[in-house]
Coordinates of C-alpha atoms and ligand atoms in Angstrom, one line a residue:
M1 CA 287.8 126.5 -176.6
M2 CA 287.8 122.8 -175.8
K3 CA 290.7 120.6 -175.2
R4 CA 290.2 117.0 -174.9
V5 CA 292.8 114.5 -173.9
L6 CA 291.9 111.0 -175.1
V7 CA 294.0 108.5 -173.4
Y8 CA 293.2 104.9 -172.8
L9 CA 291.7 102.6 -175.3
L10 CA 290.6 99.7 -173.1
C11 CA 290.2 97.4 -176.1
G12 CA 292.3 97.7 -179.1
L13 CA 291.3 100.6 -181.3
Y14 CA 290.4 98.3 -184.1
G15 CA 288.1 96.3 -182.0
V16 CA 286.2 99.3 -180.7
L17 CA 285.8 100.8 -184.1
A18 CA 284.4 97.5 -185.4
K19 CA 281.9 97.4 -182.5
V20 CA 280.8 101.0 -183.1
K21 CA 280.3 100.2 -186.8
A22 CA 278.2 97.2 -186.0
Q23 CA 276.0 99.1 -183.5
K24 CA 275.6 102.0 -185.9
G25 CA 273.5 99.8 -188.1
N26 CA 270.6 99.3 -185.7
Y27 CA 271.2 101.6 -182.7
S28 CA 269.8 99.0 -180.2
V29 CA 271.7 101.1 -177.7
P30 CA 272.5 104.9 -178.1
V31 CA 275.9 105.5 -179.5
L32 CA 278.4 108.0 -177.9
D33 CA 280.8 109.9 -180.1
V34 CA 283.8 108.9 -177.9
I35 CA 285.4 105.7 -178.8
S36 CA 287.3 105.2 -175.5
R37 CA 285.5 104.1 -172.4
Q38 CA 287.3 106.9 -170.5
L39 CA 288.1 110.5 -171.0
I40 CA 290.5 112.8 -169.2
V41 CA 289.7 116.4 -169.1
D42 CA 291.5 119.3 -167.4
A43 CA 289.6 121.2 -164.7
N44 CA 288.0 124.5 -166.0
Q45 CA 287.6 123.0 -169.5
T46 CA 284.2 122.4 -171.1
L47 CA 283.3 118.8 -171.4
L48 CA 281.4 117.9 -174.5
L49 CA 279.7 114.6 -175.2
S50 CA 277.5 113.7 -178.1
C51 CA 275.1 110.8 -178.5
R52 CA 272.9 109.4 -181.2
G53 CA 270.1 106.9 -181.3
R54 CA 266.8 105.9 -182.8
W55 CA 264.6 107.2 -180.0
D56 CA 264.4 110.2 -177.5
L57 CA 267.6 110.4 -175.4
M58 CA 268.5 111.4 -171.9
W59 CA 271.7 111.9 -169.8
T60 CA 272.7 110.9 -166.3
Y61 CA 275.9 112.2 -164.7
P62 CA 277.7 112.1 -161.4
S63 CA 276.1 113.8 -158.4
G64 CA 279.1 116.2 -158.2
V65 CA 277.9 117.9 -161.5
V66 CA 275.6 120.8 -160.6
K67 CA 272.6 121.9 -162.7
D68 CA 274.1 125.3 -163.5
Q69 CA 277.1 123.7 -165.3
V70 CA 274.9 121.6 -167.6
R71 CA 273.3 122.3 -171.0
V72 CA 271.7 119.8 -173.3
E73 CA 271.2 120.4 -177.0
E74 CA 268.8 118.1 -178.8
S75 CA 268.2 117.8 -182.5
R76 CA 267.1 115.4 -185.2
C77 CA 269.9 114.1 -187.3
G78 CA 270.8 111.6 -190.0
R79 CA 270.1 111.6 -193.7
T80 CA 266.3 111.8 -193.3
S81 CA 266.4 113.2 -189.8
H82 CA 265.1 109.9 -188.5
H83 CA 267.7 109.8 -185.7
Y84 CA 267.9 111.6 -182.4
C85 CA 271.0 113.5 -181.5
S86 CA 271.9 115.0 -178.1
R87 CA 274.9 117.0 -176.9
L88 CA 275.8 117.4 -173.3
V89 CA 277.8 120.5 -172.5
V90 CA 279.3 120.7 -169.0
S91 CA 281.1 124.1 -168.6
Q92 CA 283.7 124.9 -166.0
S93 CA 284.4 121.3 -165.2
R94 CA 285.8 120.6 -161.8
A95 CA 287.3 117.6 -160.0
Q96 CA 284.0 116.7 -158.3
N97 CA 282.5 116.1 -161.8
T98 CA 284.7 113.0 -162.1
G99 CA 282.6 109.9 -162.7
L100 CA 280.3 107.9 -165.1
F101 CA 278.3 109.7 -167.7
H102 CA 275.5 107.8 -169.4
C103 CA 273.4 108.4 -172.5
R104 CA 270.2 106.3 -172.5
Y105 CA 266.9 105.9 -174.2
R106 CA 264.3 107.7 -172.3
H107 CA 261.7 104.9 -172.6
R108 CA 264.2 102.1 -172.0
P109 CA 266.9 103.5 -169.6
Q110 CA 268.6 100.1 -169.4
K111 CA 269.7 100.6 -173.0
Q112 CA 272.7 102.9 -172.4
S113 CA 276.2 103.8 -173.4
S114 CA 278.6 105.2 -170.9
V115 CA 282.0 106.9 -170.5
Y116 CA 284.0 107.5 -167.3
V117 CA 285.3 111.1 -167.2
Y118 CA 288.3 112.2 -165.1
V119 CA 288.4 115.9 -164.5
T120 CA 292.0 116.4 -163.6
D121 CA 293.0 119.1 -161.2
S122 CA 296.6 119.1 -159.9
Q123 CA 295.4 121.0 -156.9
Q124 CA 292.7 118.4 -156.1
P125 CA 293.8 114.9 -156.9
F126 CA 290.9 113.4 -154.9
V127 CA 287.4 113.7 -156.3
E128 CA 285.9 114.7 -152.9
H129 CA 287.2 117.9 -151.4
P130 CA 289.4 117.1 -148.3
D131 CA 287.6 119.7 -146.2
I132 CA 284.1 118.1 -146.3
S133 CA 283.0 116.3 -143.2
P134 CA 284.2 112.8 -142.6
D135 CA 282.3 109.9 -144.2
V136 CA 281.2 107.0 -141.9
L137 CA 281.8 103.5 -143.3
Y138 CA 280.7 100.3 -141.8
L139 CA 282.8 97.2 -141.7
T140 CA 280.9 93.9 -141.9
E141 CA 282.6 90.7 -141.2
K142 CA 283.4 88.5 -144.2
Q143 CA 282.7 91.4 -146.6
S144 CA 285.2 93.5 -148.3
L145 CA 285.5 97.1 -147.3
V146 CA 285.8 100.0 -149.8
I147 CA 287.4 103.3 -148.8
P148 CA 286.0 105.4 -151.7
C149 CA 288.8 107.9 -152.2
R150 CA 288.4 108.2 -155.9
V151 CA 290.9 110.3 -157.8
T152 CA 290.8 112.7 -160.7
H153 CA 293.4 111.1 -162.9
P154 CA 293.9 107.3 -163.6
N155 CA 297.6 107.5 -163.0
V156 CA 297.5 108.9 -159.5
T157 CA 299.1 106.5 -157.0
T158 CA 297.9 106.6 -153.4
T159 CA 298.5 105.1 -150.0
L160 CA 295.9 104.4 -147.4
V161 CA 296.7 105.9 -144.0
K162 CA 295.2 105.1 -140.6
F163 CA 295.3 107.9 -138.1
H164 CA 298.8 109.0 -139.2
L165 CA 300.2 105.8 -137.7
Q166 CA 300.0 103.1 -140.2
S167 CA 299.8 103.0 -143.9
W168 CA 299.2 100.5 -146.7
S169 CA 300.0 100.5 -150.4
P170 CA 298.0 98.3 -152.8
D171 CA 299.4 94.8 -152.8
Q172 CA 297.2 93.5 -155.6
R173 CA 295.7 90.9 -153.4
N174 CA 294.6 91.9 -149.9
I175 CA 294.4 95.6 -150.6
T176 CA 293.6 96.7 -154.1
W177 CA 293.5 100.1 -155.7
N178 CA 291.1 101.3 -158.4
S179 CA 291.2 105.0 -159.4
R180 CA 287.4 104.9 -160.0
Q181 CA 286.5 103.2 -156.6
G182 CA 289.3 103.8 -154.2
F183 CA 290.9 101.1 -151.9
T184 CA 289.3 97.7 -151.4
I185 CA 290.3 95.7 -148.3
Q186 CA 289.4 92.1 -149.1
S187 CA 289.2 90.7 -145.6
P188 CA 289.0 93.6 -143.2
N189 CA 289.3 93.0 -139.4
Y190 CA 289.3 95.3 -136.4
F191 CA 292.7 96.8 -137.4
H192 CA 290.7 98.4 -140.2
T193 CA 288.5 100.4 -138.0
G194 CA 288.9 104.0 -136.9
P195 CA 289.8 107.1 -138.9
F196 CA 291.4 106.7 -142.4
H197 CA 292.4 108.9 -145.3
C198 CA 294.1 108.4 -148.6
Q199 CA 297.3 110.2 -149.5
T200 CA 299.1 111.1 -152.7
V201 CA 302.1 113.2 -153.8
V202 CA 301.6 115.4 -156.9
N203 CA 304.5 117.6 -158.0
G204 CA 306.2 117.1 -154.7
V205 CA 303.1 118.2 -152.7
T206 CA 301.4 115.8 -150.4
H207 CA 297.6 115.8 -150.7
Q208 CA 295.1 114.1 -148.4
S209 CA 291.6 112.8 -149.2
R210 CA 288.6 113.5 -147.0
M211 CA 288.5 111.5 -143.8
Y212 CA 286.7 108.2 -143.5
I213 CA 285.7 106.8 -140.2
V214 CA 285.3 103.0 -140.2
H215 CA 283.0 101.4 -137.6
R216 CA 282.8 97.7 -137.1
L217 CA 279.2 96.7 -137.8
V218 CA 278.2 94.0 -135.4
T219 CA 275.1 92.0 -135.9
N220 CA 274.9 90.0 -132.8
I221 CA 271.5 90.1 -131.1
M222 CA 271.7 88.3 -127.8
K223 CA 268.2 88.3 -126.5
V224 CA 264.8 89.6 -127.4
F225 CA 261.9 89.8 -125.0
L226 CA 258.5 91.4 -124.4
N227 CA 257.6 92.7 -121.0
G228 CA 254.6 91.4 -119.2
S229 CA 252.9 88.0 -118.8
N230 CA 251.6 85.9 -121.6
P231 CA 248.8 86.3 -122.5
V232 CA 248.4 90.0 -121.9
E233 CA 244.9 90.8 -120.9
N234 CA 243.2 94.1 -121.1
L235 CA 239.8 95.8 -121.4
K236 CA 238.2 97.3 -124.4
G237 CA 238.8 101.0 -124.6
R238 CA 242.0 100.8 -122.5
R239 CA 245.5 101.6 -123.6
L240 CA 247.9 98.7 -124.5
V241 CA 251.6 99.2 -124.1
L242 CA 254.0 96.5 -125.2
N243 CA 257.7 97.0 -124.7
C244 CA 260.0 94.9 -126.8
T245 CA 263.6 94.8 -125.6
A246 CA 266.6 93.6 -127.5
T247 CA 270.0 93.2 -126.0
A248 CA 272.9 93.3 -128.5
E249 CA 276.7 93.5 -128.7
L250 CA 278.2 97.0 -128.7
N251 CA 278.2 98.7 -132.2
T252 CA 275.2 96.7 -133.3
R253 CA 272.4 98.4 -135.1
V254 CA 269.0 96.7 -135.1
T255 CA 265.7 97.1 -136.9
F256 CA 262.4 96.3 -135.2
R257 CA 259.3 95.1 -137.0
W258 CA 256.0 94.5 -135.3
S259 CA 253.2 92.3 -136.6
Y260 CA 249.8 92.7 -135.0
P261 CA 246.2 92.5 -135.9
G262 CA 245.6 96.2 -136.2
K263 CA 248.8 96.8 -138.3
R264 CA 246.9 97.3 -141.5
N265 CA 244.7 100.0 -139.9
N266 CA 247.8 101.6 -138.4
T267 CA 246.3 101.4 -134.9
G268 CA 249.7 101.3 -133.2
I269 CA 252.1 104.0 -132.3
I270 CA 255.8 102.9 -132.2
S271 CA 258.5 104.7 -130.4
R272 CA 262.2 103.7 -130.0
K273 CA 264.9 104.1 -127.3
I274 CA 268.5 103.1 -127.2
Q275 CA 270.6 102.6 -124.1
N276 CA 274.4 102.2 -124.5
L277 CA 275.8 100.3 -121.6
R278 CA 279.5 99.5 -121.0
T279 CA 279.3 95.8 -122.1
H280 CA 276.3 95.8 -124.4
M281 CA 273.4 97.8 -125.8
L282 CA 269.7 97.8 -125.1
F283 CA 267.2 98.7 -127.8
Y284 CA 263.6 99.3 -127.0
S285 CA 260.6 99.4 -129.3
I286 CA 257.4 100.4 -127.6
L287 CA 254.1 99.7 -129.3
T288 CA 251.1 101.6 -127.9
I289 CA 247.5 101.1 -128.9
P290 CA 245.7 104.0 -127.4
K291 CA 242.2 102.6 -127.4
L292 CA 241.8 98.8 -127.6
K293 CA 239.1 97.4 -129.7
K294 CA 237.8 93.8 -129.8
T295 CA 239.6 93.4 -133.2
D296 CA 242.9 94.1 -131.5
R297 CA 243.0 90.7 -129.8
G298 CA 245.4 88.3 -131.2
L299 CA 249.1 87.6 -131.7
Y300 CA 251.7 90.4 -131.4
T301 CA 255.1 89.6 -132.7
C302 CA 258.2 91.7 -132.3
R303 CA 260.9 90.9 -134.9
V304 CA 264.4 92.2 -134.4
S305 CA 267.0 92.0 -137.1
S306 CA 270.6 93.1 -137.6
G307 CA 272.1 92.1 -140.9
K308 CA 271.2 88.4 -141.4
N309 CA 270.6 87.9 -137.7
V310 CA 266.9 87.8 -136.8
K311 CA 265.2 87.1 -133.4
K312 CA 261.5 87.1 -132.7
T313 CA 259.2 87.0 -129.8
N314 CA 255.5 87.1 -129.4
V315 CA 252.6 87.5 -127.0
T316 CA 248.9 86.9 -127.2
V317 CA 246.6 89.8 -126.3
N318 CA 243.1 89.2 -125.0
V319 CA 240.6 92.0 -125.0
Y320 CA 237.6 91.8 -122.8
D321 CA 234.4 93.7 -123.2
R322 CA 233.9 94.2 -119.5
P323 CA 235.3 93.1 -116.2
F324 CA 234.2 89.6 -115.1
I325 CA 234.5 87.0 -112.3
H326 CA 234.0 83.4 -113.3
L327 CA 234.4 80.2 -111.3
K328 CA 234.1 76.9 -112.9
P329 CA 234.2 73.9 -110.5
K330 CA 235.2 70.8 -112.2
N331 CA 232.1 68.9 -111.2
G332 CA 229.2 70.9 -110.0
S333 CA 229.4 72.3 -106.5
V334 CA 230.3 69.0 -104.9
L335 CA 233.9 68.0 -105.3
E336 CA 235.5 64.6 -104.5
V337 CA 239.1 63.8 -103.7
K338 CA 240.9 60.8 -102.4
A339 CA 242.8 61.1 -99.1
G340 CA 246.5 61.0 -99.7
Q341 CA 246.5 62.9 -103.0
K342 CA 249.7 64.9 -103.2
L343 CA 248.1 68.1 -104.6
Y344 CA 244.5 69.1 -105.1
R345 CA 243.4 72.3 -106.8
V346 CA 240.0 73.4 -105.5
A347 CA 238.2 75.0 -108.6
R348 CA 239.7 77.4 -111.0
L349 CA 238.9 81.1 -110.9
K350 CA 238.9 83.3 -113.9
A351 CA 238.6 87.1 -113.5
F352 CA 239.7 90.3 -115.0
P353 CA 241.1 92.6 -113.9
K354 CA 243.0 90.9 -111.1
P355 CA 240.6 90.5 -108.2
E356 CA 241.1 90.3 -104.4
V357 CA 240.4 86.7 -103.4
I358 CA 239.7 85.2 -100.0
W359 CA 239.2 81.5 -99.4
L360 CA 237.2 80.3 -96.4
K361 CA 236.9 76.8 -95.1
D362 CA 233.8 76.3 -93.0
G363 CA 233.5 80.0 -92.5
R364 CA 237.1 80.6 -91.4
V365 CA 240.1 81.9 -93.5
A366 CA 241.5 78.7 -95.1
A367 CA 245.1 79.7 -95.1
E368 CA 245.1 80.4 -91.4
Q369 CA 243.7 77.0 -90.6
C370 CA 246.2 74.7 -92.1
S371 CA 249.7 75.0 -93.4
R372 CA 248.9 72.6 -96.2
Y373 CA 246.6 75.2 -97.8
H374 CA 248.1 77.5 -100.3
V375 CA 246.3 80.2 -102.3
D376 CA 247.8 80.8 -105.8
E377 CA 246.5 83.2 -108.4
N378 CA 243.4 81.4 -109.3
S379 CA 242.7 78.5 -106.9
L380 CA 243.2 77.1 -103.5
I381 CA 245.7 74.2 -103.4
I382 CA 245.6 71.5 -100.8
R383 CA 248.8 69.5 -100.3
D384 CA 248.7 65.8 -99.0
V385 CA 244.9 65.7 -98.8
A386 CA 243.6 64.4 -95.5
E387 CA 240.2 63.4 -94.2
E388 CA 239.8 66.6 -92.1
D389 CA 240.0 68.6 -95.3
A390 CA 236.4 67.7 -96.1
G391 CA 234.0 70.6 -95.6
K392 CA 232.5 73.7 -97.2
Y393 CA 234.8 76.0 -99.0
T394 CA 233.8 79.5 -99.9
V395 CA 235.6 81.8 -102.2
L396 CA 235.0 85.6 -101.9
V397 CA 236.0 87.5 -105.0
R398 CA 236.0 91.2 -105.3
I399 CA 237.2 93.7 -108.0
Q400 CA 236.8 96.9 -106.1
E401 CA 237.6 99.4 -108.9
H402 CA 234.6 98.0 -110.9
G403 CA 232.3 97.4 -108.0
L404 CA 232.2 93.7 -108.7
Q405 CA 231.8 91.1 -105.9
Q406 CA 230.8 87.5 -106.0
N407 CA 231.1 84.4 -103.8
F408 CA 230.9 80.7 -104.4
T409 CA 230.6 77.8 -102.0
L410 CA 231.8 74.3 -102.8
T411 CA 231.5 71.1 -100.8
L412 CA 234.6 68.9 -100.7
V413 CA 234.2 65.2 -100.0
V414 CA 237.4 63.4 -99.1
N415 CA 237.2 59.7 -99.8
V416 CA 239.2 57.4 -97.4
S417 CA 239.9 53.8 -98.3
P418 CA 238.2 51.4 -95.8
R419 CA 240.5 50.1 -93.0
I420 CA 239.8 47.4 -90.3
G421 CA 240.7 48.5 -86.8
E422 CA 241.5 45.0 -85.5
K423 CA 244.1 44.4 -88.2
A424 CA 246.1 47.2 -86.6
V425 CA 246.4 45.4 -83.3
L426 CA 247.8 41.8 -82.8
V427 CA 245.2 39.3 -83.8
Q428 CA 244.4 37.3 -80.7
D429 CA 243.5 33.7 -81.0
P430 CA 240.2 33.4 -79.1
G431 CA 241.4 29.8 -78.1
S432 CA 239.0 26.9 -77.8
V433 CA 235.5 27.6 -76.7
P434 CA 232.9 25.1 -75.6
R435 CA 230.8 23.7 -78.4
G436 CA 227.3 25.2 -78.4
S437 CA 228.4 28.4 -76.5
R438 CA 227.7 31.8 -77.8
Q439 CA 230.6 33.9 -79.0
A440 CA 230.8 37.5 -80.2
L441 CA 233.4 38.5 -82.8
H442 CA 234.2 42.2 -83.3
C443 CA 235.4 44.1 -86.4
T444 CA 235.7 47.9 -86.5
S445 CA 236.2 49.5 -89.9
H446 CA 236.7 53.0 -91.0
G447 CA 236.4 54.8 -94.4
V448 CA 234.7 57.5 -96.4
P449 CA 232.2 56.8 -97.7
R450 CA 231.1 54.4 -94.9
P451 CA 232.3 50.9 -95.8
F452 CA 230.2 47.7 -95.7
N453 CA 231.5 44.7 -93.7
T454 CA 231.2 41.2 -95.1
W455 CA 232.0 38.1 -92.9
F456 CA 233.6 34.9 -94.4
W457 CA 233.8 31.5 -92.6
H458 CA 236.7 29.1 -93.2
P459 CA 236.6 25.5 -91.9
C460 CA 239.2 24.6 -89.3
P461 CA 242.6 23.4 -90.6
P462 CA 243.8 19.9 -89.7
R463 CA 245.6 19.6 -86.3
G464 CA 249.2 20.9 -86.0
R465 CA 248.7 23.6 -88.6
P466 CA 248.1 27.3 -87.6
A467 CA 244.6 28.7 -87.7
A468 CA 243.5 30.3 -90.9
P469 CA 243.3 34.1 -90.7
R470 CA 239.8 35.5 -90.2
A471 CA 238.5 38.1 -92.6
Ligands
LIG501 C1 271.6 95.2 -183.3 O1 273.0 94.8 -183.3 C2 273.4 94.1 -182.1 C3 275.0 93.9 -182.2 O2 275.4 93.9 -183.5 C4 272.7 92.8 -182.1 O3 273.2 92.0 -181.0 C5 271.2 93.0 -182.0 O4 270.5 91.9 -182.0 C6 270.8 93.9 -183.1 N1 269.4 94.4 -182.8 C7 268.5 94.5 -183.7 C8 267.1 94.9 -183.2 O5 268.7 94.2 -184.9
LIG502 C1 290.3 127.1 -162.7 O1 289.8 128.4 -162.6 C2 289.9 128.9 -161.3 C3 289.3 130.3 -161.3 O2 288.8 130.7 -162.6 C4 291.4 129.0 -160.9 O3 291.5 129.5 -159.6 C5 291.9 127.6 -160.9 O4 293.3 127.6 -160.7 C6 291.7 127.0 -162.3 N1 292.2 125.6 -162.2 C7 292.9 125.0 -163.2 C8 293.3 123.6 -162.9 O5 293.3 125.6 -164.1
LIG503 C1 299.9 107.0 -167.2 O1 300.8 106.0 -166.9 C2 301.2 105.2 -168.0 C3 302.2 104.1 -167.6 O2 302.0 103.8 -166.3 C4 301.7 106.1 -169.1 O3 302.0 105.3 -170.3 C5 300.8 107.1 -169.5 O4 301.3 108.0 -170.4 C6 300.3 107.9 -168.3 N1 299.3 108.8 -168.6 C7 299.3 110.1 -168.3 C8 298.2 110.9 -168.8 O5 300.2 110.5 -167.6
LIG504 C1 297.4 88.7 -147.6 O1 297.0 88.4 -146.3 C2 297.4 87.1 -146.0 C3 296.8 86.7 -144.6 O2 296.5 87.8 -143.9 C4 298.9 87.0 -145.9 O3 299.3 85.7 -145.6 C5 299.4 87.4 -147.3 O4 300.9 87.5 -147.3 C6 298.9 88.7 -147.7 N1 299.3 88.9 -149.1 C7 299.9 90.0 -149.5 C8 300.2 90.1 -151.0 O5 300.2 90.9 -148.7
LIG505 C1 260.9 98.4 -121.3 O1 261.1 97.3 -120.5 C2 262.4 97.2 -119.9 C3 262.5 95.9 -119.1 O2 261.5 95.1 -119.4 C4 262.6 98.4 -119.0 O3 263.9 98.3 -118.4 C5 262.5 99.7 -119.7 O4 262.5 100.8 -118.9 C6 261.1 99.7 -120.5 N1 261.1 100.8 -121.3 C7 260.2 101.8 -121.2 C8 260.4 102.9 -122.1 O5 259.4 101.8 -120.4
LIG506 C1 255.3 97.0 -120.6 O1 256.1 98.1 -120.3 C2 255.5 99.4 -120.4 C3 256.5 100.5 -120.2 O2 257.4 100.1 -119.1 C4 254.3 99.5 -119.5 O3 253.7 100.8 -119.6 C5 253.3 98.4 -119.8 O4 252.3 98.4 -118.9 C6 254.0 97.0 -119.8 N1 253.1 96.1 -120.3 C7 252.9 94.9 -119.7 C8 251.9 94.0 -120.4 O5 253.4 94.6 -118.6
LIG507 C1 240.3 98.0 -139.6 O1 239.4 99.0 -139.9 C2 238.2 98.5 -140.5 C3 237.4 99.7 -140.9 O2 237.4 100.7 -140.0 C4 237.5 97.6 -139.5 O3 236.3 97.1 -140.1 C5 238.4 96.5 -139.1 O4 237.8 95.7 -138.1 C6 239.7 97.0 -138.6 N1 240.6 95.9 -138.3 C7 241.4 95.9 -137.2 C8 242.2 94.7 -137.0 O5 241.4 96.8 -136.4
LIG508 C1 255.5 82.5 -130.5 O1 256.6 82.3 -129.7 C2 256.7 80.9 -129.3 C3 257.9 80.8 -128.3 O2 258.9 81.7 -128.7 C4 256.9 80.0 -130.5 O3 257.1 78.7 -130.1 C5 255.8 80.2 -131.5 O4 256.0 79.5 -132.6 C6 255.5 81.6 -131.8 N1 254.3 81.7 -132.6 C7 254.2 82.3 -133.8 C8 252.9 82.3 -134.4 O5 255.2 82.8 -134.3
LIG509 C1 232.2 64.2 -110.4 O1 230.9 63.7 -110.0 C2 230.7 62.4 -110.3 C3 229.3 62.0 -109.9 O2 228.7 63.0 -109.1 C4 231.7 61.5 -109.6 O3 231.5 60.2 -109.9 C5 233.1 61.9 -109.9 O4 234.1 61.2 -109.2 C6 233.3 63.4 -109.7 N1 234.6 63.8 -110.2 C7 235.4 64.6 -109.5 C8 236.7 64.9 -110.2 O5 235.1 65.1 -108.5
LIG510 C1 227.8 85.7 -100.6 O1 227.0 86.5 -101.4 C2 225.7 86.7 -100.9 C3 224.9 87.5 -102.0 O2 225.4 87.3 -103.3 C4 225.7 87.4 -99.6 O3 224.4 87.5 -99.1 C5 226.6 86.6 -98.6 O4 226.7 87.4 -97.4 C6 227.9 86.4 -99.2 N1 228.7 85.6 -98.3 C7 229.8 86.1 -97.7 C8 230.5 85.1 -96.8 O5 230.3 87.2 -98.0

């Protein structure tokens, strides 16, 4: 036997009937036999819903309804059997069946009619059984928070309780209550984190909902970086490992996304690791390409997102066919530099993998000869270039693991601007000499390359004026 309690008419009864009548004409959506938008059924009763339409029909119902409870009876109906009728029978209804039931057209599911059914059980005012494991909810800043403690009767009044310490009743503004949704906190803050439950009193007995644990969802990514130098260089056939690290505030959850040349072919293997520190969190995403191919060269991007917060970093990967040593002097094997130059880089060496390098000057280790010589990763650097830096420079390059060895010799010419020796000492007036006598005038000059001397003669100035300078 079926007992149905029809309660609320959301619109006026007249309005609803008028609408049903209008729809009946063309059945653009299937039509349910219940006029109200909601039904209240007692637990253990059989719930019966009928639907009619112009095409094949189907039902959807809350996840709390189990298959064993459900029977669907289909038939053709109407004066000439041109309509489709369907009856949904839910036996032994229970509190967990509470929710929205839809009747839709199978070929156009968006064309549907629905009814919200409360299955009232005085022993279980909350839809979800209080003993099931706690639900984890995430609080996001500037978004409302819903504690989904739905109830099995529209008139149930509840309070929201935090850890038996603090409780809230709906205030119609900041905290609202809806029997089909639960509590909504409009602007939650960190007070609204932790364990919560809803509570109601039915016939003098206090009932609790299941537990909800609210975490604050933080989306603050502070930094994202890839380990290693840029570019990353490797040999064909070798393994490439890139480690993308994101630091983020506590409670943040992040998503990694890699973009790289071999992504379409799925050449990479990605693994993850999380480290919870006291003040922040570290997330790692490790991309491994087991066997590099020439096509794997290119840009590798690690994109980290948390909510709307996104940070990216990238690195270029070069893949070499074989190990190599390559030296490219700027200007053949003879180099020229001006004395006094602050910094001079003697040639640029390219090699992979990282070679052992020794620079010699005139056959002796350069760095030991002068403190102005400095060897960096790919060249010899001379500070405050001086004349004595001229000479033969040899670089010995070796990559032992691949049996590669090469040496190059370069000649460095240091140009020095010409200077006249006499100008450094006081110019002495040779005084007056007898007319017709033979005089020798000296001029010493120095420079690289060797300067040319040119003599100029200036006629004597009138008496009483100093002598014109000699060139
Ligand atoms: C069916 O009726 C509804 C409401 O009366 C109307 O909006 C719709 O256009 C009609 N559809 C057809 C196919 O006649
Ligand atoms: C429903 O039936 C079960 C067992 O048949 C019974 O224990 C329970 O009290 C009934 N619930 C209601 C609300 O009648
Ligand atoms: C629900 O409450 C309203 C008033 O708040 C009352 O009119 C109605 O009868 C109640 N319904 C049931 C089924 O208790
Ligand atoms: C809602 O919250 C605001 C700010 O927190 C407060 O000023 C206001 O009184 C609250 N409204 C109600 C109805 O509690
Ligand atoms: C990834 O790199 C970070 C620092 O660059 C390092 O601390 C961490 O151990 C690396 N992770 C793995 C799995 O090697
Ligand atoms: C990045 O880190 C991983 C793991 O620590 C390491 O195996 C790999 O060689 C590093 N890559 C570079 C380019 O440094
Ligand atoms: C992807 O696989 C195809 C076919 O094996 C190959 O031709 C192509 O070069 C590969 N691309 C990359 C980027 O590895
Ligand atoms: C790679 O990263 C650099 C520095 O973060 C950035 O300037 C550049 O635009 C990035 N390149 C691409 C293609 O995303
Ligand atoms: C390169 O050589 C030319 C002629 O040999 C010379 O004029 C020029 O100064 C040299 N440049 C450098 C940077 O050594
Ligand atoms: C430079 O290489 C040649 C052969 O490539 C070798 O004969 C010579 O000894 C090497 N010079 C030095 C200083 O190692």
